[in-house]
mmCIF file with all atom_site columns, C-alpha atoms and ligand atoms in Angstrom:
data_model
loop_
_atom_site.group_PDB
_atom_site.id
_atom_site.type_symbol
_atom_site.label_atom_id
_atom_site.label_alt_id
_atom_site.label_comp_id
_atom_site.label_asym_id
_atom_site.label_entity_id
_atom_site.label_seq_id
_atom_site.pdbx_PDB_ins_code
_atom_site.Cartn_x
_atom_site.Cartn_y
_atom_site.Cartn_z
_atom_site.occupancy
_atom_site.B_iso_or_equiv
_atom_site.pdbx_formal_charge
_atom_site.auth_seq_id
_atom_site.auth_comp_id
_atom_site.auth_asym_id
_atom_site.auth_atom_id
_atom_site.pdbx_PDB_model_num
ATOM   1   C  CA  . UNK I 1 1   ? 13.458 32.742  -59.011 1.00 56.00 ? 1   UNK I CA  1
ATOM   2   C  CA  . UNK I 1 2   ? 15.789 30.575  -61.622 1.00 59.00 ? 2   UNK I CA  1
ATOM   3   C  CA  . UNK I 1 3   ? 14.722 31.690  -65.156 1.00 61.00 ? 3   UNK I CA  1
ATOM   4   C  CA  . UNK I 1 4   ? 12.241 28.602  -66.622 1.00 66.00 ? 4   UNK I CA  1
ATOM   5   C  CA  . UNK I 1 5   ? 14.664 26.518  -69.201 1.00 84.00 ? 5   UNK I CA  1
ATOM   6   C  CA  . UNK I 1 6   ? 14.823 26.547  -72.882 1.00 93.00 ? 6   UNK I CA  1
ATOM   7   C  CA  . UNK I 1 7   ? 12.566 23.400  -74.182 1.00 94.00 ? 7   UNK I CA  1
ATOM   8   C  CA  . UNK I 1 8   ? 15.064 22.175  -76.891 1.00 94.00 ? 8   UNK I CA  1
ATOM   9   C  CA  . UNK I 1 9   ? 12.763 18.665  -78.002 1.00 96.00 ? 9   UNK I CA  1
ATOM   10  C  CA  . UNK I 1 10  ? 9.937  17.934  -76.977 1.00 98.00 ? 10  UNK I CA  1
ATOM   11  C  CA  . UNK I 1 11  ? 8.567  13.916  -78.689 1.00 98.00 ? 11  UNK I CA  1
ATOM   12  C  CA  . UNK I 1 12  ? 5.212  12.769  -77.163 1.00 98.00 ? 12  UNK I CA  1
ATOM   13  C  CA  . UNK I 1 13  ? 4.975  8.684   -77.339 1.00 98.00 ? 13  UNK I CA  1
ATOM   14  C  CA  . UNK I 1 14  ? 1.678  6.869   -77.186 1.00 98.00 ? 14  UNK I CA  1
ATOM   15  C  CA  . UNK I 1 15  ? 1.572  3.815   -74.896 1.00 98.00 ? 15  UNK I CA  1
ATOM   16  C  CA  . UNK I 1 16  ? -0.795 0.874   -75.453 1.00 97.00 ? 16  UNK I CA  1
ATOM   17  C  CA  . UNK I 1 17  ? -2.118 -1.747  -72.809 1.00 96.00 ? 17  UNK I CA  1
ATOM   18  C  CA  . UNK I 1 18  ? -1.214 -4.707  -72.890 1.00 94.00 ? 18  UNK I CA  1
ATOM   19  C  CA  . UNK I 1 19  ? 0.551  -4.108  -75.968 1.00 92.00 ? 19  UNK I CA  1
ATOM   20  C  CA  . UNK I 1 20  ? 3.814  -6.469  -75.653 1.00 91.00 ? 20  UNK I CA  1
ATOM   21  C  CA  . UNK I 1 21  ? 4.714  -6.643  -79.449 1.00 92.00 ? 21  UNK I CA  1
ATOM   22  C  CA  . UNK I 1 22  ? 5.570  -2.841  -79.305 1.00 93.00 ? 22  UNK I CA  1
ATOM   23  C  CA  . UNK I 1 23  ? 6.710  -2.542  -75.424 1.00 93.00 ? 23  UNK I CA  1
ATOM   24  C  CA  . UNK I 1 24  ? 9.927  -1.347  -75.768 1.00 95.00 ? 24  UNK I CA  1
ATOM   25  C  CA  . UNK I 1 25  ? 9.700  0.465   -78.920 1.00 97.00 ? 25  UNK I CA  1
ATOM   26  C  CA  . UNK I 1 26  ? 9.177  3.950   -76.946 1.00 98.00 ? 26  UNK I CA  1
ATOM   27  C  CA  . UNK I 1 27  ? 12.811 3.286   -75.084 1.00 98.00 ? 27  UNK I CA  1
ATOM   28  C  CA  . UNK I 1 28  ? 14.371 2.684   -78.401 1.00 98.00 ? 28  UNK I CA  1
ATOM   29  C  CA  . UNK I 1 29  ? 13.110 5.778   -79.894 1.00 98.00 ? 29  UNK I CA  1
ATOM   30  C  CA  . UNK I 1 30  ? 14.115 7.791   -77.063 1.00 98.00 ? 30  UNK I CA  1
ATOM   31  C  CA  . UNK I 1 31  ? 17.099 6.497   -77.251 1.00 98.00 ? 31  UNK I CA  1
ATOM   32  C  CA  . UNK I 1 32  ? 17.670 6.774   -81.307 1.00 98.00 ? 32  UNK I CA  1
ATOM   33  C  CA  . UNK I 1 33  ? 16.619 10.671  -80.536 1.00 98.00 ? 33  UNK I CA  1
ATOM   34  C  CA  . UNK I 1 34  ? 18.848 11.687  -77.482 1.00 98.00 ? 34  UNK I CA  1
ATOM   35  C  CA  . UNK I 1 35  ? 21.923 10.155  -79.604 1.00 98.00 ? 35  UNK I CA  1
ATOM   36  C  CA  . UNK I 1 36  ? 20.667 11.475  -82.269 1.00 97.00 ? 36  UNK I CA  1
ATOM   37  C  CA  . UNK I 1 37  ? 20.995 15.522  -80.108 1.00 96.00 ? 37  UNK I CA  1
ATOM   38  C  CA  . UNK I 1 38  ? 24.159 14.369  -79.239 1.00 95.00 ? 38  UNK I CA  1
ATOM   39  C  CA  . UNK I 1 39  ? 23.952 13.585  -75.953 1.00 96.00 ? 39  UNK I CA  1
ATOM   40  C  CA  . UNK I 1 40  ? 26.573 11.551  -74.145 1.00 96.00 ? 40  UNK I CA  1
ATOM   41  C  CA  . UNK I 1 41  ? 26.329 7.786   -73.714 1.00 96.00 ? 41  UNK I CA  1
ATOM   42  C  CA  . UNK I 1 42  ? 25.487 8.169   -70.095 1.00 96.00 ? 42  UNK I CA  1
ATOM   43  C  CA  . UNK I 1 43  ? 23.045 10.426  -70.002 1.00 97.00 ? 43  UNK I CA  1
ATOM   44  C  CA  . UNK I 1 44  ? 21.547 8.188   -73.165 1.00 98.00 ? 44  UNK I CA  1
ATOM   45  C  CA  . UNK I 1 45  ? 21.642 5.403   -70.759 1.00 98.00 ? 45  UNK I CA  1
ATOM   46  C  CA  . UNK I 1 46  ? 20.423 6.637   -68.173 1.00 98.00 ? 46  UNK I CA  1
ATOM   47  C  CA  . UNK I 1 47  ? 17.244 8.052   -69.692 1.00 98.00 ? 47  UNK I CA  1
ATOM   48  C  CA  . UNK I 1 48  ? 16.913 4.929   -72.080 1.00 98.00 ? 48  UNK I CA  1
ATOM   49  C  CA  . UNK I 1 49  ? 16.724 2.809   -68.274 1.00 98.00 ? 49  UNK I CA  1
ATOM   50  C  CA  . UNK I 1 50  ? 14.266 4.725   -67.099 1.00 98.00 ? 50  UNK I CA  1
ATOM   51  C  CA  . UNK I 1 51  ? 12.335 5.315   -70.393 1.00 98.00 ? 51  UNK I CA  1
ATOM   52  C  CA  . UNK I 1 52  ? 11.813 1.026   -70.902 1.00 98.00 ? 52  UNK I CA  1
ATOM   53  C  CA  . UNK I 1 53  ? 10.904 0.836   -67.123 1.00 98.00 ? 53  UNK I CA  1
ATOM   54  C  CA  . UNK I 1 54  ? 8.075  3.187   -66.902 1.00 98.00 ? 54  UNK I CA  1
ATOM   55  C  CA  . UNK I 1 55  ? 7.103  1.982   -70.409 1.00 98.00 ? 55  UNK I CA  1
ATOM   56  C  CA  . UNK I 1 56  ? 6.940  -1.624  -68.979 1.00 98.00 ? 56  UNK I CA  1
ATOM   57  C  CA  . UNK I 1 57  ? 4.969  -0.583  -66.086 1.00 98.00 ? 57  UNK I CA  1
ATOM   58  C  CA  . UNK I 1 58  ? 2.428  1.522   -68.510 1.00 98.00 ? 58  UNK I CA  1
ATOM   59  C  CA  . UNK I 1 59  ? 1.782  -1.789  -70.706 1.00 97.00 ? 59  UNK I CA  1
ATOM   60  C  CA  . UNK I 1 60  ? 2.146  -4.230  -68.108 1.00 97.00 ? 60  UNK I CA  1
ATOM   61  C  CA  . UNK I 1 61  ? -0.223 -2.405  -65.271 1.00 97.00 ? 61  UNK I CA  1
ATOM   62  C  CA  . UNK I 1 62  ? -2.150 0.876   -66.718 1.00 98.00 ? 62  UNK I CA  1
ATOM   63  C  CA  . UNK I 1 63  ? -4.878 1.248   -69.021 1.00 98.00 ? 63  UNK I CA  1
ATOM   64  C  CA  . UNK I 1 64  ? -2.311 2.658   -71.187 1.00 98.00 ? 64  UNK I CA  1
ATOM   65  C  CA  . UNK I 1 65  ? -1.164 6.639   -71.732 1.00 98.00 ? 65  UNK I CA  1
ATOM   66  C  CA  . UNK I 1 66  ? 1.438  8.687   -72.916 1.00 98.00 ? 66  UNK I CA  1
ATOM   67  C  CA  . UNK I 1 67  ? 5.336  9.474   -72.553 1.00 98.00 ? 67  UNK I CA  1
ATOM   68  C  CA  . UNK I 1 68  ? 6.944  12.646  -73.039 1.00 98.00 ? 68  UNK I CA  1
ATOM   69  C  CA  . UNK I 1 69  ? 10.460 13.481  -73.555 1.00 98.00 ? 69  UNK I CA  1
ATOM   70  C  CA  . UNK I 1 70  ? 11.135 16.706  -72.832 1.00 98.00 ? 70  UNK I CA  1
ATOM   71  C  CA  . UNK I 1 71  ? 15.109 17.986  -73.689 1.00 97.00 ? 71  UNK I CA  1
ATOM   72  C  CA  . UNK I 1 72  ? 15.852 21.515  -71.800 1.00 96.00 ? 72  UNK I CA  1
ATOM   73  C  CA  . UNK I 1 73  ? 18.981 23.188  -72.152 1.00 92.00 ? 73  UNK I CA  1
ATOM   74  C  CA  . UNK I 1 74  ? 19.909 21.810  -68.964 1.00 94.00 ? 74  UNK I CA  1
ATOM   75  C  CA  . UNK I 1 75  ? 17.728 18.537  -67.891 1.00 96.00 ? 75  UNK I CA  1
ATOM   76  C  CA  . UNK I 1 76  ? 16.344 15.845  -69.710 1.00 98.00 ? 76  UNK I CA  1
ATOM   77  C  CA  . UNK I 1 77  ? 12.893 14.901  -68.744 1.00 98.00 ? 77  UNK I CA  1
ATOM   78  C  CA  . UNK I 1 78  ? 10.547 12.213  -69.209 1.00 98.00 ? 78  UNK I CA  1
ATOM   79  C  CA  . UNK I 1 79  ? 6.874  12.229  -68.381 1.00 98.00 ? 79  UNK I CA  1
ATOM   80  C  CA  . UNK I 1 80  ? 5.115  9.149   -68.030 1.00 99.00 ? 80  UNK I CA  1
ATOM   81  C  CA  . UNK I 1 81  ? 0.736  9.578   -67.632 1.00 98.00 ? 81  UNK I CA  1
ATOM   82  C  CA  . UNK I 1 82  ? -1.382 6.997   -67.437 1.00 98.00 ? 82  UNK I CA  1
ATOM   83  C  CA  . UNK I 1 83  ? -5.317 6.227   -67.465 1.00 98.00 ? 83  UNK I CA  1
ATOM   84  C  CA  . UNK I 1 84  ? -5.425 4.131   -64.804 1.00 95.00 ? 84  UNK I CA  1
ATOM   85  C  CA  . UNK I 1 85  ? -6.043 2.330   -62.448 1.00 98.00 ? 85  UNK I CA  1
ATOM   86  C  CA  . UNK I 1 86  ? -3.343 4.167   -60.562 1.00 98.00 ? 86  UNK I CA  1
ATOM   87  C  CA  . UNK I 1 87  ? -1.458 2.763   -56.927 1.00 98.00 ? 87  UNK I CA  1
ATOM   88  C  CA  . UNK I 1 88  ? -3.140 2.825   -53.785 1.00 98.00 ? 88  UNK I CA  1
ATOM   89  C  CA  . UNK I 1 89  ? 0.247  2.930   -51.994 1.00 98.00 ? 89  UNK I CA  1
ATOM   90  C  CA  . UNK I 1 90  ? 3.206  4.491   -53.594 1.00 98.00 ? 90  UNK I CA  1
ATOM   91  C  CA  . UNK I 1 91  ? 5.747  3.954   -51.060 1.00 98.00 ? 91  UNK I CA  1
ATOM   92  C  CA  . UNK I 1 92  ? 4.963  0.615   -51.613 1.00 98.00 ? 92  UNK I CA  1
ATOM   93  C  CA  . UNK I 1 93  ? 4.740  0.029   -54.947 1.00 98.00 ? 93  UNK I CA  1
ATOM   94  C  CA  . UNK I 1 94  ? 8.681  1.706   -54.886 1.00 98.00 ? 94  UNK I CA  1
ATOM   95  C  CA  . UNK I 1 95  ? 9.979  -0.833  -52.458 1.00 98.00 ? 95  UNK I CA  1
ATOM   96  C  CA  . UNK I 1 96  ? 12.441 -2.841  -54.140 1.00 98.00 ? 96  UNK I CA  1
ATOM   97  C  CA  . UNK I 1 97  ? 11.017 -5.976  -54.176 1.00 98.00 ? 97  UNK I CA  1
ATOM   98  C  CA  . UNK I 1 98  ? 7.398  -5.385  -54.632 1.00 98.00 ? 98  UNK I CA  1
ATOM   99  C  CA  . UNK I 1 99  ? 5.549  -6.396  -57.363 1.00 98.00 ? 99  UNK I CA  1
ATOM   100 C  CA  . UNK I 1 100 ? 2.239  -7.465  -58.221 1.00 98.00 ? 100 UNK I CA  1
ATOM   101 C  CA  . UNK I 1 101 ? 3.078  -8.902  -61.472 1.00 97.00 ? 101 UNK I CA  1
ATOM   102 C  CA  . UNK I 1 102 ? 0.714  -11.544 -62.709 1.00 93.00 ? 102 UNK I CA  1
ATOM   103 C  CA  . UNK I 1 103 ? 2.388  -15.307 -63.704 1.00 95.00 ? 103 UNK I CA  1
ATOM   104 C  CA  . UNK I 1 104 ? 2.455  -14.615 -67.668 1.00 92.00 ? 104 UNK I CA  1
ATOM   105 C  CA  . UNK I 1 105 ? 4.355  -11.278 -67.310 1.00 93.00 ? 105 UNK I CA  1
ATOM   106 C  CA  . UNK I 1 106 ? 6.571  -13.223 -64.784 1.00 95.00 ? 106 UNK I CA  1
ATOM   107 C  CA  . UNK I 1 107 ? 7.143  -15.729 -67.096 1.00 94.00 ? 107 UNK I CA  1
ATOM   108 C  CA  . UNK I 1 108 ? 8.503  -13.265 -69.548 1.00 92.00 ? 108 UNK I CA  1
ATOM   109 C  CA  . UNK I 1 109 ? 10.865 -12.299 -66.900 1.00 94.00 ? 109 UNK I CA  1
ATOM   110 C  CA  . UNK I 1 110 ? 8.961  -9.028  -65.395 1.00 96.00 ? 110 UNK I CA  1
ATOM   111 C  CA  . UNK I 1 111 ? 8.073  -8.786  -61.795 1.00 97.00 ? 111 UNK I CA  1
ATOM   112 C  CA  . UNK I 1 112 ? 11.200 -8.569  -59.828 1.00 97.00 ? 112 UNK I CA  1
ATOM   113 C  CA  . UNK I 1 113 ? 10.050 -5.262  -58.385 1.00 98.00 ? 113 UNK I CA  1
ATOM   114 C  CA  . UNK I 1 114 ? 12.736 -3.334  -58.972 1.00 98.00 ? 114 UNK I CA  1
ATOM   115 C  CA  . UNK I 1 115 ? 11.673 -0.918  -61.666 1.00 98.00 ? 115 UNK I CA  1
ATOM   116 C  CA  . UNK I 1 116 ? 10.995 2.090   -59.892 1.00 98.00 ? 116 UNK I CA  1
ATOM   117 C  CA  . UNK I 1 117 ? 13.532 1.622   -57.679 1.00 98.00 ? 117 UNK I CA  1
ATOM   118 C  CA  . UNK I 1 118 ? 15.698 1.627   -61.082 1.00 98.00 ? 118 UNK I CA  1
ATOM   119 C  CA  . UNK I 1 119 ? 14.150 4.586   -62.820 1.00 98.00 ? 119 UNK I CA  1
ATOM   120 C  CA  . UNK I 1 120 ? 14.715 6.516   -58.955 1.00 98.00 ? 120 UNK I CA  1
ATOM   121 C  CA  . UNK I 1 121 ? 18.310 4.796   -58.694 1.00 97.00 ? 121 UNK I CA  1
ATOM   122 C  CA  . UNK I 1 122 ? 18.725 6.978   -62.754 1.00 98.00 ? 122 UNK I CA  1
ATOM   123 C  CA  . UNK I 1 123 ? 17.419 10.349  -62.198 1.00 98.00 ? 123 UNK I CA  1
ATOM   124 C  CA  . UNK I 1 124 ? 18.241 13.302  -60.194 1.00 97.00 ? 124 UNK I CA  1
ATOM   125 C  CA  . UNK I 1 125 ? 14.881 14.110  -59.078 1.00 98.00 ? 125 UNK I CA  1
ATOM   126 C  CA  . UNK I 1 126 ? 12.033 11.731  -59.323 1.00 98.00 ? 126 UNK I CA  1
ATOM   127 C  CA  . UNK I 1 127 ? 8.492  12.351  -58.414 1.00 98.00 ? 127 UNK I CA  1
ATOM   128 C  CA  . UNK I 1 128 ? 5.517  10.061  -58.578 1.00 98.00 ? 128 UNK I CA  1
ATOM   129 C  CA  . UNK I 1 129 ? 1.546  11.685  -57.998 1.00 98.00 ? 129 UNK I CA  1
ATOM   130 C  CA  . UNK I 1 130 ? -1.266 8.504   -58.515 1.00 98.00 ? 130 UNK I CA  1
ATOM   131 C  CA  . UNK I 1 131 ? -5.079 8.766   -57.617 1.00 98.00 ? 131 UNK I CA  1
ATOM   132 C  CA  . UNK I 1 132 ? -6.907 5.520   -57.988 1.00 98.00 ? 132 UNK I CA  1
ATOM   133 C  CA  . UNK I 1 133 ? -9.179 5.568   -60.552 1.00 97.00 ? 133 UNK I CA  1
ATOM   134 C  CA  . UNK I 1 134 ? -7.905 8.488   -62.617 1.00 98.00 ? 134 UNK I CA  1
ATOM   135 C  CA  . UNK I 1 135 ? -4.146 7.534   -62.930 1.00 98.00 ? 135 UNK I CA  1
ATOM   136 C  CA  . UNK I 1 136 ? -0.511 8.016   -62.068 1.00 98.00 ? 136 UNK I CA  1
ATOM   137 C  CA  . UNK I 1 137 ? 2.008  10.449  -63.108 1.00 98.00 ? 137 UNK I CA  1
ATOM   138 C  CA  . UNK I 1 138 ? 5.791  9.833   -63.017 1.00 98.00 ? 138 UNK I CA  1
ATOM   139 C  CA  . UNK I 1 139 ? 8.211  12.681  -63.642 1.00 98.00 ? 139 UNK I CA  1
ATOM   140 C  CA  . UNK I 1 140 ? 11.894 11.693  -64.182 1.00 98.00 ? 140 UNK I CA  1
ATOM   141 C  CA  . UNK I 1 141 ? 14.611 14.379  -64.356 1.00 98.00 ? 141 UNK I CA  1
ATOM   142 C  CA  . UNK I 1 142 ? 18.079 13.647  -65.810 1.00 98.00 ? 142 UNK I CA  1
ATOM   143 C  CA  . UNK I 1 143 ? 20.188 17.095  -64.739 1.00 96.00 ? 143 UNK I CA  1
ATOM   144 C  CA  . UNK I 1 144 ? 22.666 17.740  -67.441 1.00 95.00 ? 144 UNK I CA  1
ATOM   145 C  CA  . UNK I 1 145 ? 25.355 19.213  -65.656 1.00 85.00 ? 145 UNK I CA  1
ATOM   146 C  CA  . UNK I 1 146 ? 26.922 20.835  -68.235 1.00 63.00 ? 146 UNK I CA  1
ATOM   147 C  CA  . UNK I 1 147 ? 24.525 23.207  -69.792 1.00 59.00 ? 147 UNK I CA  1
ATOM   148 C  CA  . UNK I 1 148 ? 23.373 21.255  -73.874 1.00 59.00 ? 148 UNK I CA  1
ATOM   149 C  CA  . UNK I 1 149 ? 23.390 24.157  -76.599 1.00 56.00 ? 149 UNK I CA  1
HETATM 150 N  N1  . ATP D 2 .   ? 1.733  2.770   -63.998 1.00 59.92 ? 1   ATP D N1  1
HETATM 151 C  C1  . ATP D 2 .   ? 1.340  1.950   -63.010 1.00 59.92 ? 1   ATP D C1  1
HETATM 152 N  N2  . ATP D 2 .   ? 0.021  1.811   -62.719 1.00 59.92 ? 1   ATP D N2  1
HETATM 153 C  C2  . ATP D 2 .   ? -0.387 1.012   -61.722 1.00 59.92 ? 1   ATP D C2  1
HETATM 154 N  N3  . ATP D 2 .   ? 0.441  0.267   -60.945 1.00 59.92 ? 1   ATP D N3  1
HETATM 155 C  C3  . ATP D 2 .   ? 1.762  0.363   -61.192 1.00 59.92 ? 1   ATP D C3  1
HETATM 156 C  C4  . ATP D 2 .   ? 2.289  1.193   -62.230 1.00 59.92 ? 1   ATP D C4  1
HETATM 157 N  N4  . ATP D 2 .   ? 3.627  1.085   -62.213 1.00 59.92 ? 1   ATP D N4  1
HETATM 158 C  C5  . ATP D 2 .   ? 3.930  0.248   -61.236 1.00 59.92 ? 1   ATP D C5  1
HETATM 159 N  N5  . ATP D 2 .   ? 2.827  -0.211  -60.600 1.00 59.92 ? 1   ATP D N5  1
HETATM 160 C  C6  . ATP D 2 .   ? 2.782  -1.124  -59.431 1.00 59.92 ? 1   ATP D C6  1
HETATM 161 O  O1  . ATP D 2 .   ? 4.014  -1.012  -58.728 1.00 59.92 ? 1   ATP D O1  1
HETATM 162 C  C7  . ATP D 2 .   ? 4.621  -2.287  -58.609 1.00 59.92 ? 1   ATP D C7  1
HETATM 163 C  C8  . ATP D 2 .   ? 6.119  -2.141  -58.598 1.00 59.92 ? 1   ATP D C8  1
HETATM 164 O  O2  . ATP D 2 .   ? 6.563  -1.669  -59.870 1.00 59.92 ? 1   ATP D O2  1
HETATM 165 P  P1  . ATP D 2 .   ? 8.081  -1.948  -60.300 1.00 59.92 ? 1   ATP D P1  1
HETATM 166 O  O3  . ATP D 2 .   ? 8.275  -1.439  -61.690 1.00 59.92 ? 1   ATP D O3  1
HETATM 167 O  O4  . ATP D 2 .   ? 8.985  -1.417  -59.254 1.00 59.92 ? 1   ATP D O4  1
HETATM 168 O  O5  . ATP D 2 .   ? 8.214  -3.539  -60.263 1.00 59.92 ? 1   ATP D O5  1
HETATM 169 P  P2  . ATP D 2 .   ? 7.548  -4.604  -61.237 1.00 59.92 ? 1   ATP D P2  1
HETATM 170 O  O6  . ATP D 2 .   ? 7.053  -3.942  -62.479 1.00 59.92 ? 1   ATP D O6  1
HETATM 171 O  O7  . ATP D 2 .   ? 6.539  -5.358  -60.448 1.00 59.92 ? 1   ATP D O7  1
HETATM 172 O  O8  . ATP D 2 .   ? 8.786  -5.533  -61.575 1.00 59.92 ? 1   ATP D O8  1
HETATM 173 P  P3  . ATP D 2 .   ? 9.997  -5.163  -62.546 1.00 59.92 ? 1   ATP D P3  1
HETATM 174 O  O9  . ATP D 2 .   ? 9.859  -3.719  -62.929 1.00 59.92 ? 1   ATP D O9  1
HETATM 175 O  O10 . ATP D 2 .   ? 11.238 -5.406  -61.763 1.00 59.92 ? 1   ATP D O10 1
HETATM 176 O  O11 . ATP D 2 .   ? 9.835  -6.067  -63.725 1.00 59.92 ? 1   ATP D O11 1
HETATM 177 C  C9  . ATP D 2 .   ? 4.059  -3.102  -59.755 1.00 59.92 ? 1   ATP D C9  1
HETATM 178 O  O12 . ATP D 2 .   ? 4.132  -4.496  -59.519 1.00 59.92 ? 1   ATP D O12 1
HETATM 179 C  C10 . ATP D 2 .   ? 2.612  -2.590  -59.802 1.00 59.92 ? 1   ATP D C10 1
HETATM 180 O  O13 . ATP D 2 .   ? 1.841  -3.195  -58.777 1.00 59.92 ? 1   ATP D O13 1
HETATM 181 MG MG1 . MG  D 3 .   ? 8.256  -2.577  -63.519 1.00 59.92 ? 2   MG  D MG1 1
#
């Protein structure tokens, strides 16, 4: 059994529907913090990708919910939970190319369906759980390689 990891931050980030004024800010803050630990500019980037995709898909789609960034000694992790209304077909919902974005958040430019593809295409391990009508849970894992002190 590999010894459970040393939690070295831990920010939780509350996630409004609907909310586009603020969409985005969650990203930025992860971002600001994980430069902030000293973490290098591709791990930053990586995490900041996924971060501003899952946030997206929170405002745009759920009934809004929480992120949490989770830094381990040797993983970065971000949780995304949401209220609802979760996705009937996950496989799905990942192929690239899928979206069910309605015209005004096409118009800003969302809806090419390639977000969770994206956040996938950044982590190491990636893991989705959704139940319609209670919510969906993503789990995002950035492996750090080189062990963060
Ligand atoms: N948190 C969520 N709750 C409910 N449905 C979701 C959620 N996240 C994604 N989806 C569904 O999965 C689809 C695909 O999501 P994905 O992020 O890959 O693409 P997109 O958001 O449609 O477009 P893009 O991210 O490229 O702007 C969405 O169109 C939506 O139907
Ligand atoms: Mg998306």
């Amino acid at each position: 059994m590999p010894s459970p990891t040393r939690v070295i931050h831990k920010r939780i980030y509350e996630v409004a529907p609907r909310d586009l004024e603020r969409a985005g800010t969650v990203s930025t803050a992860v971002r600001r913090e994980l430069l902030a630990l000293g973490m290098t500019p591709d791990i930053v980037r990586r995490a900041s990708i996924i971060c501003f995709e899952g946030e997206m898909n929170m405002v745009l789609y759920s009934k809004g919910g929480r992120i949490i960034l989770l830094v381990r000694d040797d993983r970065v992790e971000l949780l995304f939970s949401d209220r609802g209304p979760g996705i009937a077909d996950i496989d799905l919902a990942s192929q690239p190319g899928y979206s069910t974005a309605p015209d005004w958040a096409r118009e800003l430019g969302f809806g090419a369906g390639f977000g969770i593809n994206n956040m996938e295409q950044n982590s190491d391990l990636f893991k989705i759980r959704s139940r319609v009508g209670e919510g969906t849970v993503v789990r995002a894992t950035i492996l750090l390689g080189v062990p963060f002190l």
